[in-house]
Short mmCIF file of C-alpha atoms in Angstrom, two decimals:
data_model
loop_
_atom_site.label_atom_id
_atom_site.label_comp_id
_atom_site.label_asym_id
_atom_site.label_seq_id
_atom_site.Cartn_x
_atom_site.Cartn_y
_atom_site.Cartn_z
CA MET J 1 61.60 38.92 -101.93
CA THR J 2 62.81 36.12 -100.73
CA GLU J 3 66.24 34.18 -102.04
CA THR J 4 66.35 31.17 -104.22
CA VAL J 5 68.39 28.62 -102.65
CA THR J 6 68.00 25.69 -104.03
CA ARG J 7 70.00 22.01 -104.20
CA PHE J 8 71.64 19.54 -105.59
CA ALA J 9 71.61 15.76 -102.98
CA PRO J 10 73.52 13.35 -103.86
CA SER J 11 73.92 9.82 -101.87
CA PRO J 12 77.87 8.53 -102.37
CA THR J 13 77.23 5.79 -102.71
CA GLY J 14 78.72 5.38 -106.37
CA PHE J 15 79.77 8.13 -108.97
CA LEU J 16 78.04 10.86 -110.40
CA HIS J 17 75.34 8.72 -112.52
CA ILE J 18 74.18 11.36 -115.56
CA GLY J 19 70.69 11.17 -114.15
CA GLY J 20 72.42 13.69 -111.09
CA ALA J 21 74.11 14.98 -113.27
CA ARG J 22 70.30 16.55 -114.45
CA THR J 23 69.31 16.73 -111.20
CA ALA J 24 72.24 19.53 -110.12
CA LEU J 25 71.79 21.06 -113.86
CA PHE J 26 67.89 22.23 -113.54
CA ASN J 27 68.36 22.88 -109.63
CA TRP J 28 71.60 24.75 -111.18
CA LEU J 29 69.88 26.21 -114.03
CA TYR J 30 67.19 27.05 -111.22
CA ALA J 31 68.97 29.28 -108.85
CA ARG J 32 71.58 31.24 -111.60
CA ALA J 33 68.18 32.02 -112.74
CA ARG J 34 67.21 33.73 -110.37
CA GLY J 35 70.23 35.38 -109.07
CA GLY J 36 69.79 32.91 -105.42
CA LYS J 37 72.64 30.06 -105.06
CA MET J 38 72.63 26.47 -105.51
CA LEU J 39 74.11 24.69 -101.88
CA LEU J 40 75.17 20.76 -102.35
CA ARG J 41 74.22 17.97 -99.83
CA ILE J 42 75.94 14.70 -99.28
CA GLU J 43 73.18 13.01 -98.03
CA ASP J 44 75.93 10.45 -96.60
CA THR J 45 73.59 8.46 -93.70
CA ASP J 46 73.59 4.94 -95.17
CA ARG J 47 77.24 4.43 -93.51
CA GLU J 48 77.19 1.33 -95.00
CA ARG J 49 76.86 2.48 -98.53
CA SER J 50 78.94 5.90 -98.19
CA THR J 51 81.73 5.70 -100.25
CA GLU J 52 84.73 8.85 -100.41
CA VAL J 53 86.11 7.41 -103.27
CA ALA J 54 82.01 8.34 -104.01
CA ILE J 55 82.62 11.30 -102.76
CA GLU J 56 85.28 11.82 -104.91
CA ALA J 57 84.00 11.24 -108.36
CA ILE J 58 80.43 13.78 -107.59
CA LEU J 59 82.80 16.98 -106.06
CA ASP J 60 84.98 16.38 -109.24
CA GLY J 61 82.21 15.44 -111.18
CA LEU J 62 79.74 19.02 -110.56
CA ALA J 63 83.48 20.60 -110.90
CA TRP J 64 84.77 19.09 -113.80
CA LEU J 65 80.91 20.06 -116.17
CA GLY J 66 80.96 23.66 -114.49
CA LEU J 67 77.79 23.49 -111.46
CA ASP J 68 79.44 25.19 -109.64
CA TRP J 69 77.60 25.65 -105.65
CA ASP J 70 77.61 27.67 -103.45
CA GLY J 71 79.11 27.64 -99.96
CA GLU J 72 79.92 24.77 -97.72
CA THR J 73 78.86 21.20 -98.38
CA ILE J 74 76.61 20.48 -96.49
CA TYR J 75 77.66 16.16 -94.79
CA GLN J 76 74.06 14.78 -93.67
CA PHE J 77 76.08 12.58 -90.97
CA SER J 78 77.28 14.89 -89.85
CA ARG J 79 73.88 17.63 -88.50
CA SER J 80 73.11 14.07 -86.72
CA THR J 81 72.53 15.89 -83.37
CA ARG J 82 70.92 17.72 -85.24
CA HIS J 83 68.36 15.49 -86.69
CA ARG J 84 67.99 13.60 -82.87
CA GLU J 85 66.66 16.73 -81.46
CA VAL J 86 63.83 17.34 -83.72
CA ALA J 87 63.29 13.33 -83.48
CA GLU J 88 62.93 14.43 -79.61
CA ALA J 89 61.19 17.95 -79.91
CA LEU J 90 58.53 15.66 -82.28
CA LEU J 91 57.99 13.46 -79.45
CA SER J 92 56.97 15.69 -76.65
CA ALA J 93 54.38 17.08 -78.52
CA GLY J 94 53.31 14.38 -79.13
CA HIS J 95 54.04 14.16 -83.10
CA ALA J 96 55.90 10.96 -82.47
CA TYR J 97 56.02 8.34 -80.34
CA ARG J 98 58.22 4.84 -79.53
CA CYS J 99 57.76 1.89 -80.73
CA TYR J 100 58.46 -1.28 -79.99
CA ALA J 101 57.69 -3.86 -82.41
CA SER J 102 60.01 -6.30 -83.25
CA PRO J 103 61.64 -6.87 -86.76
CA ASP J 104 59.52 -10.22 -86.47
CA GLU J 105 56.47 -8.54 -85.09
CA LEU J 106 57.13 -6.35 -88.70
CA ALA J 107 58.20 -9.16 -91.02
CA GLN J 108 54.61 -10.60 -90.05
CA MET J 109 53.03 -7.05 -90.34
CA ARG J 110 53.84 -6.62 -94.13
CA GLU J 111 53.09 -9.09 -95.09
CA LYS J 112 49.19 -9.25 -94.01
CA ALA J 113 49.78 -5.63 -95.96
CA ARG J 114 50.71 -7.31 -99.05
CA ALA J 115 48.04 -10.01 -98.57
CA GLU J 116 45.68 -7.80 -98.65
CA GLY J 117 47.08 -4.96 -100.82
CA ARG J 118 47.22 -1.99 -98.83
CA ALA J 119 49.81 0.61 -98.94
CA LYS J 120 49.89 0.59 -95.42
CA LEU J 121 52.73 -2.10 -93.88
CA TYR J 122 52.26 -0.85 -89.96
CA ASP J 123 49.65 -1.05 -88.84
CA GLY J 124 50.25 1.32 -85.77
CA ARG J 125 50.03 -0.45 -82.54
CA TRP J 126 52.21 1.16 -81.38
CA ARG J 127 51.15 5.01 -81.16
CA ASP J 128 48.87 5.07 -78.49
CA ARG J 129 49.98 2.58 -76.39
CA ASP J 130 52.32 3.37 -73.07
CA PRO J 131 55.98 2.57 -73.03
CA SER J 132 55.13 0.88 -69.40
CA GLU J 133 53.84 -2.00 -71.73
CA ALA J 134 57.06 -2.28 -74.11
CA PRO J 135 58.35 -5.98 -74.11
CA CYS J 136 61.66 -5.88 -72.60
CA GLY J 137 64.30 -7.17 -75.05
CA ILE J 138 63.46 -4.55 -77.78
CA LYS J 139 65.36 -1.29 -78.77
CA PRO J 140 62.07 1.19 -79.42
CA VAL J 141 62.32 3.29 -83.09
CA ILE J 142 60.69 6.72 -82.54
CA ARG J 143 57.45 7.75 -85.25
CA PHE J 144 56.16 9.58 -86.77
CA LYS J 145 52.49 10.27 -86.02
CA ALA J 146 51.10 10.45 -89.04
CA PRO J 147 47.32 11.46 -89.64
CA LEU J 148 44.61 9.13 -89.87
CA SER J 149 42.65 11.04 -91.69
CA GLY J 150 42.22 13.84 -94.33
CA GLU J 151 44.42 14.09 -97.54
CA THR J 152 48.24 16.08 -97.87
CA ALA J 153 48.68 18.03 -101.45
CA ILE J 154 51.01 19.69 -103.63
CA GLU J 155 50.65 22.05 -106.28
CA ASP J 156 54.14 20.79 -108.02
CA GLN J 157 55.79 22.28 -110.73
CA VAL J 158 55.68 19.15 -113.09
CA GLN J 159 53.40 17.46 -112.61
CA GLY J 160 50.62 19.77 -111.30
CA ARG J 161 48.73 18.75 -108.60
CA VAL J 162 49.08 16.23 -106.37
CA VAL J 163 47.34 14.61 -103.60
CA TRP J 164 47.56 11.59 -101.76
CA GLN J 165 45.19 10.65 -98.83
CA ASN J 166 46.86 9.86 -95.58
CA GLU J 167 44.37 6.43 -95.08
CA ASN J 168 47.98 5.19 -97.02
CA LEU J 169 50.45 5.96 -94.66
CA ASP J 170 52.63 4.71 -92.69
CA ASP J 171 54.11 6.09 -89.37
CA LEU J 172 57.44 6.89 -90.46
CA VAL J 173 60.39 6.15 -88.82
CA LEU J 174 61.93 8.89 -87.36
CA LEU J 175 64.99 7.32 -85.59
CA ARG J 176 66.46 3.63 -85.86
CA SER J 177 66.81 2.48 -83.16
CA ASP J 178 70.67 2.40 -82.19
CA GLY J 179 69.46 6.70 -82.26
CA THR J 180 70.58 7.52 -85.51
CA PRO J 181 68.28 9.80 -88.19
CA THR J 182 66.69 8.06 -91.23
CA TYR J 183 66.71 10.43 -94.60
CA MET J 184 63.19 11.01 -93.84
CA LEU J 185 63.70 13.20 -90.78
CA ALA J 186 67.04 14.00 -92.35
CA VAL J 187 66.28 15.38 -95.29
CA VAL J 188 63.48 17.92 -94.12
CA VAL J 189 65.03 18.96 -90.90
CA ASP J 190 68.48 20.02 -93.62
CA ASP J 191 66.21 21.50 -96.24
CA HIS J 192 65.01 24.31 -93.50
CA ASP J 193 67.55 24.61 -91.79
CA MET J 194 69.75 25.17 -95.11
CA GLY J 195 67.71 27.54 -96.10
CA ILE J 196 65.91 25.29 -99.63
CA THR J 197 62.79 27.53 -101.24
CA HIS J 198 62.75 25.22 -104.51
CA VAL J 199 63.54 20.84 -104.89
CA ILE J 200 64.23 20.07 -108.36
CA ARG J 201 64.49 15.92 -108.07
CA GLY J 202 63.18 12.71 -110.54
CA ASP J 203 60.00 11.37 -110.06
CA ASP J 204 61.62 8.60 -108.15
CA HIS J 205 61.22 10.58 -105.12
CA LEU J 206 57.48 12.45 -105.90
CA THR J 207 56.24 9.49 -103.29
CA ASN J 208 58.98 10.65 -100.20
CA THR J 209 57.14 14.30 -101.01
CA PRO J 210 53.66 14.13 -98.74
CA ARG J 211 55.79 12.24 -95.69
CA GLN J 212 57.53 15.17 -96.18
CA LEU J 213 55.46 17.35 -96.03
CA LEU J 214 53.98 16.01 -92.89
CA LEU J 215 56.92 16.84 -90.68
CA LEU J 216 57.22 20.11 -92.20
CA ASP J 217 53.66 20.67 -91.05
CA ALA J 218 54.38 19.49 -88.02
CA LEU J 219 57.42 20.89 -87.45
CA ALA J 220 54.65 24.11 -88.40
CA LEU J 221 58.06 24.78 -90.96
CA ARG J 222 58.14 26.59 -94.17
CA ARG J 223 57.19 24.14 -97.38
CA PRO J 224 59.15 24.24 -99.97
CA GLY J 225 58.03 24.27 -102.98
CA TYR J 226 58.81 21.53 -105.88
CA GLY J 227 59.16 20.27 -109.43
CA HIS J 228 59.30 16.41 -109.95
CA VAL J 229 61.20 15.73 -113.70
CA GLY J 230 60.55 12.06 -115.38
CA LEU J 231 63.51 10.41 -115.09
CA LEU J 232 66.12 9.36 -117.95
CA VAL J 233 65.47 5.99 -119.98
CA GLY J 234 67.53 4.35 -122.31
CA ALA J 235 66.42 4.75 -126.10
CA ASP J 236 64.13 1.24 -124.97
CA GLY J 237 61.77 3.16 -122.35
CA ALA J 238 63.82 1.20 -118.70
CA PRO J 239 65.51 3.75 -116.38
CA LEU J 240 68.93 3.78 -117.43
CA SER J 241 71.51 1.50 -116.50
CA LYS J 242 75.05 0.03 -117.66
CA ARG J 243 73.52 -2.31 -120.21
CA HIS J 244 72.40 1.06 -122.08
CA GLY J 245 76.55 1.51 -122.26
CA SER J 246 77.70 4.24 -120.19
CA THR J 247 75.76 5.48 -117.65
CA SER J 248 78.13 7.88 -115.40
CA VAL J 249 79.84 11.38 -115.96
CA GLN J 250 83.09 10.37 -114.54
CA GLU J 251 82.59 7.52 -118.17
CA PHE J 252 81.83 9.54 -120.82
CA ARG J 253 84.72 11.65 -119.38
CA GLU J 254 87.26 9.63 -119.75
CA ARG J 255 85.69 8.70 -123.58
CA GLY J 256 85.75 12.31 -124.06
CA PHE J 257 83.23 13.39 -124.02
CA LEU J 258 83.20 17.19 -123.43
CA PRO J 259 81.17 19.24 -120.25
CA ALA J 260 79.68 21.47 -122.29
CA ALA J 261 78.61 18.93 -124.93
CA ILE J 262 77.11 17.23 -122.16
CA LEU J 263 75.05 19.84 -120.59
CA ASN J 264 74.26 20.94 -124.35
CA HIS J 265 72.05 17.45 -124.05
CA LEU J 266 71.16 17.09 -120.43
CA PHE J 267 68.98 21.29 -120.65
CA ARG J 268 66.95 19.10 -123.57
CA LEU J 269 66.38 16.53 -121.93
CA GLY J 270 63.06 16.93 -120.09
CA HIS J 271 63.25 20.69 -120.49
CA THR J 272 62.00 21.82 -124.05
CA SER J 273 64.49 24.23 -125.19
CA ASP J 274 63.77 27.11 -127.19
CA ILE J 275 67.34 27.26 -128.54
CA GLU J 276 67.53 24.93 -131.47
CA GLY J 277 70.79 24.92 -131.27
CA TRP J 278 74.25 24.90 -130.07
CA LEU J 279 73.67 26.91 -126.03
CA PRO J 280 76.57 27.73 -124.91
CA VAL J 281 76.31 27.00 -120.85
CA ASN J 282 76.65 30.86 -119.20
CA GLU J 283 72.98 31.63 -121.62
CA MET J 284 71.25 28.22 -120.20
CA PRO J 285 69.94 30.35 -117.15
CA ALA J 286 68.45 32.60 -119.14
CA HIS J 287 67.01 29.97 -121.28
CA PHE J 288 65.50 27.94 -118.94
CA ARG J 289 61.50 27.72 -118.02
CA PRO J 290 60.78 25.61 -114.90
CA GLU J 291 56.30 25.25 -117.08
CA HIS J 292 59.16 23.25 -119.42
CA LEU J 293 59.50 20.82 -117.93
CA GLY J 294 58.01 17.52 -118.20
CA ARG J 295 56.39 14.28 -116.33
CA ALA J 296 56.96 11.97 -118.76
CA PRO J 297 60.76 9.87 -119.36
CA ALA J 298 63.44 10.91 -120.60
CA ARG J 299 65.53 9.06 -122.82
CA PHE J 300 69.17 9.02 -123.26
CA ASP J 301 70.23 9.46 -126.97
CA GLU J 302 73.58 8.27 -127.08
CA ALA J 303 74.07 10.10 -131.44
CA GLN J 304 72.21 12.76 -129.95
CA LEU J 305 75.10 14.04 -127.48
CA ALA J 306 77.26 12.23 -130.14
CA HIS J 307 75.57 15.44 -132.23
CA TRP J 308 76.29 17.93 -129.76
CA GLN J 309 79.86 16.55 -129.06
CA LYS J 310 80.77 18.17 -132.20
CA GLU J 311 79.26 20.95 -132.55
CA ALA J 312 81.95 21.33 -129.39
CA VAL J 313 84.49 20.17 -131.25
CA GLU J 314 84.01 22.53 -133.75
CA ARG J 315 83.85 25.57 -131.80
CA MET J 316 87.37 24.31 -130.02
CA SER J 317 90.99 25.55 -131.14
CA ALA J 318 93.25 23.40 -132.93
CA ALA J 319 95.55 24.25 -128.86
CA GLU J 320 92.78 23.04 -127.44
CA ILE J 321 91.77 19.95 -129.29
CA ALA J 322 95.89 18.62 -129.53
CA ALA J 323 95.64 19.38 -125.69
CA TRP J 324 92.12 16.68 -125.87
CA LEU J 325 93.92 14.37 -127.88
CA GLY J 326 96.51 14.16 -126.04
CA SER J 327 99.13 12.36 -128.19
CA GLY J 328 101.67 15.21 -129.03
CA ASP J 329 99.59 15.64 -132.54
CA SER J 330 101.51 18.60 -135.09
CA ALA J 331 99.30 21.77 -136.06
CA GLU J 332 98.66 20.38 -139.54
CA PHE J 333 97.95 17.61 -138.80
CA VAL J 334 94.44 18.31 -135.81
CA GLU J 335 94.28 20.99 -138.47
CA LEU J 336 93.48 18.72 -141.25
CA VAL J 337 91.60 15.68 -139.26
CA ARG J 338 89.25 17.86 -136.32
CA HIS J 339 86.25 18.04 -138.42
CA ASN J 340 86.83 14.43 -138.20
CA VAL J 341 86.54 13.51 -134.73
CA VAL J 342 83.93 13.03 -131.99
CA LEU J 343 85.78 11.62 -129.50
CA PRO J 344 90.11 11.26 -129.08
CA ALA J 345 89.65 7.57 -130.64
CA ASP J 346 88.61 8.81 -133.57
CA ALA J 347 92.23 10.15 -134.02
CA ALA J 348 93.29 7.10 -134.01
CA PRO J 349 92.48 5.30 -137.69
CA TRP J 350 94.44 8.25 -138.85
CA ARG J 351 96.45 8.83 -136.94
CA ALA J 352 98.03 5.27 -138.44
CA VAL J 353 97.39 6.54 -142.21
CA VAL J 354 100.03 9.66 -141.06
CA ARG J 355 102.75 7.25 -139.62
CA GLY J 356 101.41 3.55 -138.93
CA ASP J 357 100.41 0.72 -141.30
CA LEU J 358 96.01 0.18 -142.09
CA PRO J 359 93.98 -1.49 -141.75
CA PRO J 360 92.65 -4.24 -143.26
CA LEU J 361 90.31 -2.97 -146.37
CA GLY J 362 86.73 -2.98 -145.75
CA GLN J 363 84.36 -4.90 -148.39
CA ASP J 364 83.51 -1.49 -150.63
CA GLU J 365 87.23 -0.35 -150.30
CA GLN J 366 87.97 -3.48 -151.65
CA SER J 367 85.09 -3.52 -154.22
CA VAL J 368 86.96 0.40 -154.51
CA ILE J 369 90.24 -1.45 -155.52
CA ALA J 370 89.26 -4.24 -157.78
CA ALA J 371 87.23 -2.12 -160.20
CA ALA J 372 90.00 -0.04 -160.44
CA GLY J 373 92.47 -2.33 -161.21
CA PRO J 374 96.24 -3.71 -160.97
CA GLU J 375 97.15 -1.50 -163.76
CA PHE J 376 95.60 2.00 -162.53
CA PHE J 377 98.41 0.96 -159.57
CA ALA J 378 100.85 0.63 -161.20
CA ALA J 379 100.61 4.11 -163.44
CA ALA J 380 99.94 5.42 -159.99
CA ALA J 381 102.95 4.53 -158.14
CA ALA J 382 104.56 5.54 -161.44
CA ALA J 383 102.94 8.95 -161.98
CA PHE J 384 103.60 9.53 -157.68
CA ASP J 385 107.31 9.58 -158.99
CA GLN J 386 106.67 12.94 -160.55
CA SER J 387 104.14 14.12 -158.47
CA SER J 388 106.24 15.24 -155.01
CA SER J 389 103.43 14.31 -153.00
CA ASP J 390 100.87 17.16 -155.30
CA LEU J 391 97.53 15.71 -155.57
CA LYS J 392 97.40 18.19 -158.44
CA GLN J 393 99.73 17.40 -160.32
CA LEU J 394 100.04 13.24 -159.10
CA THR J 395 96.15 13.55 -160.29
CA LYS J 396 97.14 15.87 -163.93
CA ILE J 397 99.34 12.77 -165.10
CA LEU J 398 97.52 9.47 -163.98
CA LYS J 399 94.77 11.08 -166.14
CA GLU J 400 96.89 12.27 -169.54
CA ARG J 401 98.50 8.24 -168.96
CA THR J 402 94.91 6.24 -168.02
CA GLY J 403 92.19 8.42 -168.79
CA ARG J 404 90.19 8.57 -165.44
CA LYS J 405 88.82 11.22 -164.14
CA GLY J 406 86.37 12.43 -161.76
CA ALA J 407 86.13 9.91 -159.24
CA ASP J 408 87.53 7.02 -160.78
CA LEU J 409 90.28 8.27 -160.82
CA TYR J 410 90.08 9.83 -157.25
CA MET J 411 88.24 7.51 -154.96
CA PRO J 412 90.90 4.15 -156.10
CA LEU J 413 93.93 6.85 -154.92
CA ARG J 414 92.17 7.58 -151.24
CA VAL J 415 90.90 4.31 -150.92
CA ALA J 416 94.68 3.12 -151.48
CA LEU J 417 96.21 5.87 -149.24
CA THR J 418 94.34 6.35 -147.02
CA GLY J 419 92.14 2.24 -147.31
CA GLN J 420 89.40 4.59 -146.30
CA ALA J 421 86.54 6.28 -148.91
CA HIS J 422 85.72 9.54 -146.33
CA GLY J 423 87.37 11.65 -144.43
CA PRO J 424 89.34 14.53 -143.69
CA GLU J 425 90.76 16.34 -147.46
CA LEU J 426 93.98 14.07 -149.71
CA ALA J 427 96.37 16.65 -150.53
CA PRO J 428 96.99 18.13 -147.38
CA LEU J 429 96.98 14.58 -145.87
CA LEU J 430 99.36 12.88 -147.97
CA LYS J 431 101.36 15.81 -148.39
CA LEU J 432 101.73 14.12 -144.13
CA ILE J 433 102.74 10.37 -145.65
CA SER J 434 106.10 10.08 -146.17
CA PRO J 435 106.81 9.92 -150.36
CA GLU J 436 108.57 6.00 -149.35
CA THR J 437 104.62 5.09 -147.09
CA ALA J 438 102.81 6.06 -149.99
CA ARG J 439 103.94 4.00 -153.33
CA ARG J 440 104.39 0.89 -151.38
CA ARG J 441 100.64 2.00 -150.89
CA LEU J 442 100.39 2.66 -154.36
CA GLU J 443 102.66 -0.59 -155.10
CA SER J 444 100.09 -3.52 -152.94
CA HIS J 445 97.48 -3.24 -154.93
CA ALA J 446 99.05 -3.33 -158.48
#
């Protein structure tokens, strides 16, 4: 039985996009579920846009998510010699030819094809011409000689049967005029040489597939299985972009999102899970079903991500939360606020409650203070001196002096002491506030 080998093959032109992370996850799950391998290939053939910073960001992002890959990282550009050898072999076998069309001729071809509504932009004028007719000063490209009739089809694991008419497929460029290989050639050669058995990628690559299949067939190489999933979109249905908020793994990491939360969210985007609740990452491969991958675009909803983030935080120890918050908070403080923070920034208001100044009250909180009245807070300040920061004792004394009870008693105290109507339990919170600060806050409303 052939070992399952998948690959994640990002272009290093920017940080690891959250959509790329989902592709990596699906390939990782597919391989791990079958006891196979996931390989990593950096597709850095675009030398102008590829950067070392982006490569490091991709490697770091995958490692942070825990999506480990097998073997050494493959860099596509370093394999250019191998790619050129394959292009020359196709040329010798009559499956490719040298094209001497000038840039102006190519521009005219494209313009004419578009005006006539044709998908095929190159007119094949050098398919069968003798190179002796080549004009001076034009360095040729090497083009693949695509079949002019028939059809190319795949049984896509996500899309089902997909068919392309060969008459609509261009003679794609394999080697540019400077001898550098194109992406399309490099992908086919690398997938074969790396032993890739299954390719899971976004459906934006679906149009590349027939060209890659024809190349594989011309080289008499085995076709891998393909699965093209719907892309990630924002809540408005448009492709996920900066205007929807954070889009890179690095941005989510800097905001304090946890790897397990991100993976639980991505696991369910375009993949129908048989588990509704939280799923530990090491158990995900057993629940991954390729047949449950979807064709439709998957909506990335940060509110849903926040749900999984809260689930992740709930499963952390107090020590882990303290390290995650990273502000030297006391164990008492961490344990108190752990159920009220989704991101590290959420702890800041509660630090202000404990050891800082309260921000201005919101409209609802002002209404609570106004309804209680100055006399209540004067009584509360006086009662506080007798309570020794014990909320039970404070409310008992205050109930006797004001006749208030329940929410009418408790809510004004909470708002005056914390500035908020909801949050961690008030009794332990009050013990973390200095007596001088607590009394001053009560007196400020008297």
